[in-house]
Amino acid sequence: MPDETVPLTLPGYAHVYSGKVRDLYAPVDPASGQPRGDQLLLVASDRISAFDFILDSPIPDKGEVLTRLSLWWFSQLEDLVANHVISTDVPDAVRGRAVLVERLEMLPVECVARAYLTGGGLGEYTATGAVSGIALPAGLVDGDRLPGPIFTPSTKAPMGEHDEPIPFSAVEAEIGSDLAARVRDLTVAILKRGNEVAAARGILLADTKVEFGLRGDEVVLADEVLTPDSSRFWPADQWEPGHPQPSFDKQFVREWLTSPASGWSKSSGEAPPALPEDVVAQTRAKYVEAFERLTGETF
Ligand SMILES: N#Cc1c(N)ncnc1-c1cnn(CCN2CCOCC2)c1
C-alpha cells in the first residue's frame, strides 16, 4: 500500500499543495522546466478523515471512487455551470484518481449549501434561530429538512483549522454583490439538483461545499462536487430527525473508533488507532455503493 502521507514523485509534475485527502500538482513545461500556470493535476488519495484526524488506514480505491463520482456530477451539472475539467489523461501512477484541470482564479469563499439542519448549522440555529443570518422556523431539530436549501458560506481556513461561518454580506464585501449572488444561487441550485438525483437513489445530501473560480467573468465550478468528502451523505431509509443521522460512508469508522474495541477516546486528543481490516473493507464497500447507486455504473 503506497504511503499516502508524502507527496508522490510524478515525473513531469511539480507538487503544489497537499490537503487532508487530496494533493495538487502542476504540469512542468518541458521547454522551460517551469510549472505551467494554466493547468493543475488534482489527485485524490485513499486517505480518510474522521473526528478531524487523518486516519492511518487508507481506504483502498476511495480516491478513484470519489474522482469518478465527481466527474459524473460535473457532467450532470453542465447545464447549470461550467467546470474546470480538462482531461483524465493522467500519469499511470494516479490513473483513475486524478484529473487535469484548468487553473482558475479561485474565489476566496467556501460555498456551502444546507438542505438539512445539522452540525455547525444546528449549533448556530440553536443559539440564534438563524443560520448565516437566515432566520429559520422555530422548533427545528437535528436532521430536519429545511424549507429549502440555504447558502451558508464560510472562510477558507488554512489546513488544520476550521472554516469560519460568514454572513452573505461578508461574501459581497469580499467578491462584490453580483458575483456573491451568482455563487449563492449556483451553490443552492447544485445541492437542489444533487438531492433530486440522490433522493431517488436512496441517499440524502444534507449539505455540500463547492468551490468556484473565474475564467474571465465566467463562474466555473472547481475542486470536487457532491462527493462524500465534500457533502454529508445520509442513507434515506434511516432518516429520522431528532438525533445525529448515520453517515452513509463513515458510520462503520465512527462506530468502531467510538467503541471500546478501539481503545481510543475522542476526548483524548490523541490520534485514533489504525482501523481493523473489516472496517476498512466495509467502508470501501460503502463508497463503491454510493458511486454505483448514484451513477448506475459498476465500479
Ligand atoms: N480545483 C481546483 C483549482 C483550480 N481549478 N484552479 C486553481 N486552483 C485550484 C485549487 C484546488 N485546490 N485549491 C486549494 C488548495 N490551495 C492551494 C494553494 O494554497 C491554498 C490552498 C485550489
mmCIF file of C-alpha atoms and ligand atoms in Angstrom:
data_model
loop_
_atom_site.group_PDB
_atom_site.id
_atom_site.type_symbol
_atom_site.label_atom_id
_atom_site.label_comp_id
_atom_site.label_asym_id
_atom_site.label_seq_id
_atom_site.Cartn_x
_atom_site.Cartn_y
_atom_site.Cartn_z
ATOM 1 C CA MET A 1 0.000 0.000 0.000
ATOM 2 C CA PRO A 2 1.631 3.309 -1.033
ATOM 3 C CA ASP A 3 2.478 5.740 1.757
ATOM 4 C CA GLU A 4 -0.252 8.333 1.417
ATOM 5 C CA THR A 5 1.390 10.786 3.761
ATOM 6 C CA VAL A 6 4.100 12.052 1.401
ATOM 7 C CA PRO A 7 3.536 13.650 -1.988
ATOM 8 C CA LEU A 8 4.120 11.367 -4.910
ATOM 9 C CA THR A 9 7.027 11.931 -7.247
ATOM 10 C CA LEU A 10 5.314 12.349 -10.605
ATOM 11 C CA PRO A 11 7.800 12.837 -13.470
ATOM 12 C CA GLY A 12 6.726 15.922 -15.421
ATOM 13 C CA TYR A 13 4.774 17.385 -12.498
ATOM 14 C CA ALA A 14 5.693 19.632 -9.587
ATOM 15 C CA HIS A 15 3.974 19.205 -6.227
ATOM 16 C CA VAL A 16 1.974 22.341 -5.374
ATOM 17 C CA TYR A 17 -0.143 21.579 -2.326
ATOM 18 C CA SER A 18 -1.334 18.772 -0.094
ATOM 19 C CA GLY A 19 -4.709 18.919 1.571
ATOM 20 C CA LYS A 20 -6.229 16.435 4.010
ATOM 21 C CA VAL A 21 -7.230 13.944 1.350
ATOM 22 C CA ARG A 22 -6.141 15.427 -1.991
ATOM 23 C CA ASP A 23 -2.936 16.710 -3.499
ATOM 24 C CA LEU A 24 -2.260 19.280 -6.182
ATOM 25 C CA TYR A 25 0.479 19.171 -8.801
ATOM 26 C CA ALA A 26 1.339 21.413 -11.723
ATOM 27 C CA PRO A 27 2.487 20.038 -15.091
ATOM 28 C CA VAL A 28 6.056 21.138 -15.862
ATOM 29 C CA ASP A 29 6.696 22.816 -19.207
ATOM 30 C CA PRO A 30 9.443 20.699 -20.828
ATOM 31 C CA ALA A 31 10.876 23.704 -22.672
ATOM 32 C CA SER A 32 11.371 25.909 -19.606
ATOM 33 C CA GLY A 33 11.393 23.279 -16.890
ATOM 34 C CA GLN A 34 8.964 25.528 -15.009
ATOM 35 C CA PRO A 35 5.498 24.547 -13.698
ATOM 36 C CA ARG A 36 2.752 25.585 -16.127
ATOM 37 C CA GLY A 37 0.495 28.331 -14.852
ATOM 38 C CA ASP A 38 -2.633 27.258 -16.723
ATOM 39 C CA GLN A 39 -3.214 23.706 -15.549
ATOM 40 C CA LEU A 40 -3.227 21.640 -12.372
ATOM 41 C CA LEU A 41 -3.350 17.924 -11.625
ATOM 42 C CA LEU A 42 -5.858 17.200 -8.864
ATOM 43 C CA VAL A 43 -5.020 13.862 -7.221
ATOM 44 C CA ALA A 44 -7.430 12.196 -4.797
ATOM 45 C CA SER A 45 -5.746 9.976 -2.207
ATOM 46 C CA ASP A 46 -7.204 6.990 -0.372
ATOM 47 C CA ARG A 47 -6.856 8.918 2.858
ATOM 48 C CA ILE A 48 -9.926 9.253 5.073
ATOM 49 C CA SER A 49 -10.566 11.683 7.878
ATOM 50 C CA ALA A 50 -12.679 11.186 10.960
ATOM 51 C CA PHE A 51 -13.136 13.347 14.048
ATOM 52 C CA ASP A 52 -10.739 15.915 12.496
ATOM 53 C CA PHE A 53 -7.928 13.375 12.175
ATOM 54 C CA ILE A 54 -6.439 11.888 9.002
ATOM 55 C CA LEU A 55 -6.553 8.174 9.812
ATOM 56 C CA ASP A 56 -3.540 5.899 9.461
ATOM 57 C CA SER A 57 -5.619 3.432 7.468
ATOM 58 C CA PRO A 58 -6.200 4.317 3.819
ATOM 59 C CA ILE A 59 -9.405 3.070 2.227
ATOM 60 C CA PRO A 60 -8.451 1.206 -0.983
ATOM 61 C CA ASP A 61 -9.984 2.775 -4.123
ATOM 62 C CA LYS A 62 -11.551 5.699 -2.208
ATOM 63 C CA GLY A 63 -9.626 8.199 -4.345
ATOM 64 C CA GLU A 64 -10.748 6.578 -7.601
ATOM 65 C CA VAL A 65 -14.368 6.149 -6.499
ATOM 66 C CA LEU A 66 -14.701 9.792 -5.446
ATOM 67 C CA THR A 67 -12.884 11.072 -8.528
ATOM 68 C CA ARG A 68 -15.216 9.142 -10.830
ATOM 69 C CA LEU A 69 -18.241 10.277 -8.820
ATOM 70 C CA SER A 70 -17.163 13.922 -9.022
ATOM 71 C CA LEU A 71 -16.592 13.626 -12.786
ATOM 72 C CA TRP A 72 -20.075 12.143 -13.154
ATOM 73 C CA TRP A 73 -21.614 15.033 -11.199
ATOM 74 C CA PHE A 74 -19.677 17.600 -13.253
ATOM 75 C CA SER A 75 -21.287 16.161 -16.385
ATOM 76 C CA GLN A 76 -24.739 16.035 -14.728
ATOM 77 C CA LEU A 77 -24.397 19.711 -13.816
ATOM 78 C CA GLU A 78 -23.093 21.052 -17.137
ATOM 79 C CA ASP A 79 -26.438 22.701 -17.908
ATOM 80 C CA LEU A 80 -26.143 24.651 -14.650
ATOM 81 C CA VAL A 81 -22.465 25.608 -14.545
ATOM 82 C CA ALA A 82 -19.213 25.246 -16.459
ATOM 83 C CA ASN A 83 -16.435 23.236 -14.828
ATOM 84 C CA HIS A 84 -12.649 23.115 -14.695
ATOM 85 C CA VAL A 85 -12.127 19.597 -16.060
ATOM 86 C CA ILE A 86 -9.683 19.283 -18.956
ATOM 87 C CA SER A 87 -8.817 15.604 -19.119
ATOM 88 C CA THR A 88 -8.457 12.299 -17.323
ATOM 89 C CA ASP A 89 -5.335 11.506 -19.364
ATOM 90 C CA VAL A 90 -3.018 11.461 -16.366
ATOM 91 C CA PRO A 91 0.156 9.610 -15.283
ATOM 92 C CA ASP A 92 -0.282 5.843 -14.816
ATOM 93 C CA ALA A 93 0.675 6.177 -11.132
ATOM 94 C CA VAL A 94 -2.536 8.122 -10.421
ATOM 95 C CA ARG A 95 -4.767 6.921 -13.249
ATOM 96 C CA GLY A 96 -8.410 6.830 -12.244
ATOM 97 C CA ARG A 97 -7.938 9.069 -9.230
ATOM 98 C CA ALA A 98 -6.564 12.226 -10.846
ATOM 99 C CA VAL A 99 -7.931 14.899 -13.138
ATOM 100 C CA LEU A 100 -6.120 17.507 -15.224
ATOM 101 C CA VAL A 101 -7.942 20.782 -14.607
ATOM 102 C CA GLU A 102 -7.814 24.352 -15.827
ATOM 103 C CA ARG A 103 -6.097 26.614 -13.316
ATOM 104 C CA LEU A 104 -8.629 29.267 -12.341
ATOM 105 C CA GLU A 105 -8.637 32.420 -10.252
ATOM 106 C CA MET A 106 -10.208 30.773 -7.213
ATOM 107 C CA LEU A 107 -12.786 32.723 -5.216
ATOM 108 C CA PRO A 108 -11.818 33.019 -1.525
ATOM 109 C CA VAL A 109 -15.095 31.568 -0.250
ATOM 110 C CA GLU A 110 -16.159 28.086 0.812
ATOM 111 C CA CYS A 111 -19.587 27.954 -0.822
ATOM 112 C CA VAL A 112 -21.750 25.797 1.440
ATOM 113 C CA ALA A 113 -25.425 24.995 0.958
ATOM 114 C CA ARG A 114 -27.566 23.143 3.501
ATOM 115 C CA ALA A 115 -30.758 21.226 2.785
ATOM 116 C CA TYR A 116 -30.968 19.713 6.266
ATOM 117 C CA LEU A 117 -30.122 21.143 9.658
ATOM 118 C CA THR A 118 -27.165 19.526 11.452
ATOM 119 C CA GLY A 119 -23.573 20.079 12.575
ATOM 120 C CA GLY A 120 -22.377 23.645 12.876
ATOM 121 C CA GLY A 121 -25.564 24.965 11.291
ATOM 122 C CA LEU A 122 -27.633 23.327 14.028
ATOM 123 C CA GLY A 123 -25.405 24.904 16.664
ATOM 124 C CA GLU A 124 -25.888 28.357 15.156
ATOM 125 C CA TYR A 125 -29.654 27.791 14.851
ATOM 126 C CA THR A 126 -29.944 26.648 18.461
ATOM 127 C CA ALA A 127 -28.138 29.789 19.615
ATOM 128 C CA THR A 128 -29.783 32.339 17.310
ATOM 129 C CA GLY A 129 -32.759 30.832 15.471
ATOM 130 C CA ALA A 130 -30.872 31.507 12.243
ATOM 131 C CA VAL A 131 -28.015 30.159 10.134
ATOM 132 C CA SER A 132 -25.748 32.595 8.301
ATOM 133 C CA GLY A 133 -28.264 35.313 9.164
ATOM 134 C CA ILE A 134 -31.118 33.395 7.555
ATOM 135 C CA ALA A 135 -33.987 33.056 10.046
ATOM 136 C CA LEU A 136 -35.467 29.561 10.156
ATOM 137 C CA PRO A 137 -38.787 28.262 11.523
ATOM 138 C CA ALA A 138 -38.839 27.671 15.293
ATOM 139 C CA GLY A 139 -38.672 24.192 16.763
ATOM 140 C CA LEU A 140 -36.368 22.558 14.232
ATOM 141 C CA VAL A 141 -34.316 19.595 15.467
ATOM 142 C CA ASP A 142 -31.143 17.818 14.352
ATOM 143 C CA GLY A 143 -31.659 16.306 10.922
ATOM 144 C CA ASP A 144 -34.792 18.277 9.999
ATOM 145 C CA ARG A 145 -35.191 19.113 6.331
ATOM 146 C CA LEU A 146 -35.106 22.876 5.773
ATOM 147 C CA PRO A 147 -37.952 24.623 3.885
ATOM 148 C CA GLY A 148 -35.444 24.955 1.030
ATOM 149 C CA PRO A 149 -31.646 24.757 0.677
ATOM 150 C CA ILE A 150 -29.867 27.803 2.112
ATOM 151 C CA PHE A 151 -26.465 29.337 1.335
ATOM 152 C CA THR A 152 -24.211 29.281 4.421
ATOM 153 C CA PRO A 153 -20.734 30.373 3.289
ATOM 154 C CA SER A 154 -17.533 30.209 5.279
ATOM 155 C CA THR A 155 -13.946 31.302 5.110
ATOM 156 C CA LYS A 156 -11.244 29.133 3.553
ATOM 157 C CA ALA A 157 -9.278 28.277 6.682
ATOM 158 C CA PRO A 158 -5.664 27.091 6.471
ATOM 159 C CA MET A 159 -5.295 23.307 6.714
ATOM 160 C CA GLY A 160 -5.812 22.036 10.233
ATOM 161 C CA GLU A 161 -8.093 24.931 11.165
ATOM 162 C CA HIS A 162 -11.872 25.073 10.890
ATOM 163 C CA ASP A 163 -13.630 27.172 8.270
ATOM 164 C CA GLU A 164 -15.497 30.011 9.958
ATOM 165 C CA PRO A 165 -19.128 30.768 9.000
ATOM 166 C CA ILE A 166 -19.565 34.208 7.458
ATOM 167 C CA PRO A 167 -22.724 36.147 6.564
ATOM 168 C CA PHE A 168 -23.663 36.746 2.939
ATOM 169 C CA SER A 169 -22.738 40.402 3.438
ATOM 170 C CA ALA A 170 -19.132 39.339 4.049
ATOM 171 C CA VAL A 171 -19.130 37.435 0.748
ATOM 172 C CA GLU A 172 -20.480 40.543 -1.001
ATOM 173 C CA ALA A 173 -17.734 42.645 0.604
ATOM 174 C CA GLU A 174 -15.096 40.145 -0.490
ATOM 175 C CA ILE A 175 -16.127 39.462 -4.094
ATOM 176 C CA GLY A 176 -18.825 42.019 -4.893
ATOM 177 C CA SER A 177 -22.607 41.763 -4.716
ATOM 178 C CA ASP A 178 -23.158 40.494 -8.254
ATOM 179 C CA LEU A 179 -20.646 37.662 -8.013
ATOM 180 C CA ALA A 180 -21.811 36.828 -4.471
ATOM 181 C CA ALA A 181 -25.370 36.422 -5.715
ATOM 182 C CA ARG A 182 -24.204 34.279 -8.634
ATOM 183 C CA VAL A 183 -22.215 31.855 -6.465
ATOM 184 C CA ARG A 184 -25.014 31.743 -3.876
ATOM 185 C CA ASP A 185 -27.622 30.843 -6.493
ATOM 186 C CA LEU A 186 -25.327 28.298 -8.150
ATOM 187 C CA THR A 187 -24.427 26.620 -4.846
ATOM 188 C CA VAL A 188 -28.091 26.248 -3.888
ATOM 189 C CA ALA A 189 -29.001 25.017 -7.380
ATOM 190 C CA ILE A 190 -26.206 22.400 -7.282
ATOM 191 C CA LEU A 191 -27.453 20.990 -3.963
ATOM 192 C CA LYS A 192 -31.055 21.025 -5.186
ATOM 193 C CA ARG A 193 -30.068 19.108 -8.326
ATOM 194 C CA GLY A 194 -27.921 16.769 -6.266
ATOM 195 C CA ASN A 195 -30.817 15.898 -3.989
ATOM 196 C CA GLU A 196 -33.239 15.449 -6.887
ATOM 197 C CA VAL A 197 -30.904 12.772 -8.237
ATOM 198 C CA ALA A 198 -29.690 11.290 -4.949
ATOM 199 C CA ALA A 199 -33.047 11.034 -3.130
ATOM 200 C CA ALA A 200 -34.382 8.886 -5.973
ATOM 201 C CA ARG A 201 -31.433 6.565 -5.307
ATOM 202 C CA GLY A 202 -31.845 6.343 -1.528
ATOM 203 C CA ILE A 203 -29.273 8.944 -0.498
ATOM 204 C CA LEU A 204 -29.932 12.316 1.155
ATOM 205 C CA LEU A 205 -27.362 15.088 0.690
ATOM 206 C CA ALA A 206 -27.672 17.072 3.914
ATOM 207 C CA ASP A 207 -25.246 19.756 2.798
ATOM 208 C CA THR A 208 -22.380 20.340 0.420
ATOM 209 C CA LYS A 209 -19.343 22.542 -0.108
ATOM 210 C CA VAL A 210 -18.303 23.670 -3.555
ATOM 211 C CA GLU A 211 -15.557 25.962 -4.787
ATOM 212 C CA PHE A 212 -15.703 28.281 -7.758
ATOM 213 C CA GLY A 213 -13.076 30.002 -9.809
ATOM 214 C CA LEU A 214 -13.218 32.603 -12.534
ATOM 215 C CA ARG A 215 -12.458 32.176 -16.208
ATOM 216 C CA GLY A 216 -12.583 35.838 -17.139
ATOM 217 C CA ASP A 217 -16.073 36.883 -15.992
ATOM 218 C CA GLU A 218 -17.402 33.330 -16.088
ATOM 219 C CA VAL A 219 -18.011 31.452 -12.846
ATOM 220 C CA VAL A 220 -16.556 27.949 -13.146
ATOM 221 C CA LEU A 221 -17.144 25.022 -10.774
ATOM 222 C CA ALA A 222 -13.815 23.683 -9.494
ATOM 223 C CA ASP A 223 -12.472 21.336 -6.826
ATOM 224 C CA GLU A 224 -14.737 18.283 -6.370
ATOM 225 C CA VAL A 225 -18.520 18.222 -6.386
ATOM 226 C CA LEU A 226 -21.180 16.324 -4.404
ATOM 227 C CA THR A 227 -18.854 13.646 -3.050
ATOM 228 C CA PRO A 228 -18.933 12.141 0.466
ATOM 229 C CA ASP A 229 -15.795 14.193 1.179
ATOM 230 C CA SER A 230 -17.484 17.482 0.269
ATOM 231 C CA SER A 231 -21.024 16.643 1.397
ATOM 232 C CA ARG A 232 -22.878 14.839 4.165
ATOM 233 C CA PHE A 233 -24.311 11.636 2.664
ATOM 234 C CA TRP A 234 -27.181 10.103 4.673
ATOM 235 C CA PRO A 235 -28.984 6.810 3.940
ATOM 236 C CA ALA A 236 -32.546 7.927 3.158
ATOM 237 C CA ASP A 237 -34.157 4.823 4.687
ATOM 238 C CA GLN A 238 -32.624 5.635 8.097
ATOM 239 C CA TRP A 239 -33.530 9.344 8.131
ATOM 240 C CA GLU A 240 -35.115 10.210 11.467
ATOM 241 C CA PRO A 241 -34.942 13.831 12.663
ATOM 242 C CA GLY A 242 -34.254 14.401 16.355
ATOM 243 C CA HIS A 243 -30.743 12.982 16.677
ATOM 244 C CA PRO A 244 -27.474 12.800 14.690
ATOM 245 C CA GLN A 245 -28.051 10.873 11.448
ATOM 246 C CA PRO A 246 -25.888 7.912 10.461
ATOM 247 C CA SER A 247 -23.314 8.698 7.808
ATOM 248 C CA PHE A 248 -23.702 6.717 4.585
ATOM 249 C CA ASP A 249 -19.940 6.347 4.211
ATOM 250 C CA LYS A 250 -18.269 6.848 7.593
ATOM 251 C CA GLN A 251 -20.638 5.157 10.029
ATOM 252 C CA PHE A 252 -18.525 1.985 10.330
ATOM 253 C CA VAL A 253 -15.415 4.084 11.021
ATOM 254 C CA ARG A 254 -17.126 6.314 13.558
ATOM 255 C CA GLU A 255 -18.817 3.445 15.390
ATOM 256 C CA TRP A 256 -15.606 1.403 15.670
ATOM 257 C CA LEU A 257 -13.497 4.378 16.767
ATOM 258 C CA THR A 258 -16.028 5.264 19.479
ATOM 259 C CA SER A 259 -16.437 1.645 20.606
ATOM 260 C CA PRO A 260 -14.429 0.029 23.458
ATOM 261 C CA ALA A 261 -12.801 -2.196 20.813
ATOM 262 C CA SER A 262 -10.664 0.693 19.557
ATOM 263 C CA GLY A 263 -9.272 1.618 22.957
ATOM 264 C CA TRP A 264 -9.464 5.237 21.817
ATOM 265 C CA SER A 265 -11.368 8.196 23.219
ATOM 266 C CA LYS A 266 -12.484 11.199 21.109
ATOM 267 C CA SER A 267 -11.766 13.435 24.087
ATOM 268 C CA SER A 268 -8.180 12.193 24.498
ATOM 269 C CA GLY A 269 -6.812 14.493 21.802
ATOM 270 C CA GLU A 270 -4.663 11.561 20.687
ATOM 271 C CA ALA A 271 -4.617 10.321 17.110
ATOM 272 C CA PRO A 272 -7.014 7.399 16.509
ATOM 273 C CA PRO A 273 -5.607 3.876 16.084
ATOM 274 C CA ALA A 274 -5.433 2.053 12.752
ATOM 275 C CA LEU A 275 -8.730 0.547 11.603
ATOM 276 C CA PRO A 276 -9.352 -3.208 11.547
ATOM 277 C CA GLU A 277 -9.404 -4.774 8.084
ATOM 278 C CA ASP A 278 -13.147 -5.450 8.258
ATOM 279 C CA VAL A 279 -13.937 -1.795 8.983
ATOM 280 C CA VAL A 280 -11.698 -0.743 6.081
ATOM 281 C CA ALA A 281 -13.423 -3.246 3.780
ATOM 282 C CA GLN A 282 -16.935 -2.223 4.894
ATOM 283 C CA THR A 283 -16.071 1.452 4.384
ATOM 284 C CA ARG A 284 -14.667 0.797 0.920
ATOM 285 C CA ALA A 285 -17.882 -1.037 0.097
ATOM 286 C CA LYS A 286 -19.972 1.982 1.152
ATOM 287 C CA TYR A 287 -18.022 4.313 -1.142
ATOM 288 C CA VAL A 288 -18.473 1.872 -4.016
ATOM 289 C CA GLU A 289 -22.182 1.521 -3.170
ATOM 290 C CA ALA A 290 -22.694 5.298 -3.198
ATOM 291 C CA PHE A 291 -20.943 5.528 -6.588
ATOM 292 C CA GLU A 292 -22.939 2.662 -8.124
ATOM 293 C CA ARG A 293 -26.285 3.836 -6.736
ATOM 294 C CA LEU A 294 -25.825 7.402 -7.968
ATOM 295 C CA THR A 295 -24.228 6.793 -11.357
ATOM 296 C CA GLY A 296 -25.834 3.459 -12.261
ATOM 297 C CA GLU A 297 -22.352 2.345 -13.311
ATOM 298 C CA THR A 298 -20.385 -0.615 -11.948
ATOM 299 C CA PHE A 299 -17.144 0.366 -10.245
HETATM 300 N N1 LIG B 1 -9.716 22.555 -8.059
HETATM 301 C C1 LIG B 1 -9.070 23.471 -8.322
HETATM 302 C C2 LIG B 1 -8.289 24.599 -8.623
HETATM 303 C C3 LIG B 1 -8.343 25.155 -9.932
HETATM 304 N N2 LIG B 1 -9.116 24.560 -10.909
HETATM 305 N N3 LIG B 1 -7.613 26.251 -10.210
HETATM 306 C C4 LIG B 1 -6.835 26.815 -9.266
HETATM 307 N N4 LIG B 1 -6.742 26.310 -8.011
HETATM 308 C C5 LIG B 1 -7.458 25.214 -7.678
HETATM 309 C C6 LIG B 1 -7.342 24.691 -6.315
HETATM 310 C C7 LIG B 1 -7.587 23.423 -5.886
HETATM 311 N N5 LIG B 1 -7.397 23.325 -4.562
HETATM 312 N N6 LIG B 1 -7.076 24.517 -4.169
HETATM 313 C C8 LIG B 1 -6.965 24.739 -2.748
HETATM 314 C C9 LIG B 1 -5.599 24.485 -2.346
HETATM 315 N N7 LIG B 1 -4.930 25.742 -2.315
HETATM 316 C C10 LIG B 1 -3.651 25.544 -2.933
HETATM 317 C C11 LIG B 1 -2.822 26.765 -2.780
HETATM 318 O O1 LIG B 1 -2.749 27.144 -1.390
HETATM 319 C C12 LIG B 1 -4.014 27.390 -0.807
HETATM 320 C C13 LIG B 1 -4.899 26.166 -0.920
HETATM 321 C C14 LIG B 1 -7.005 25.371 -5.209
#
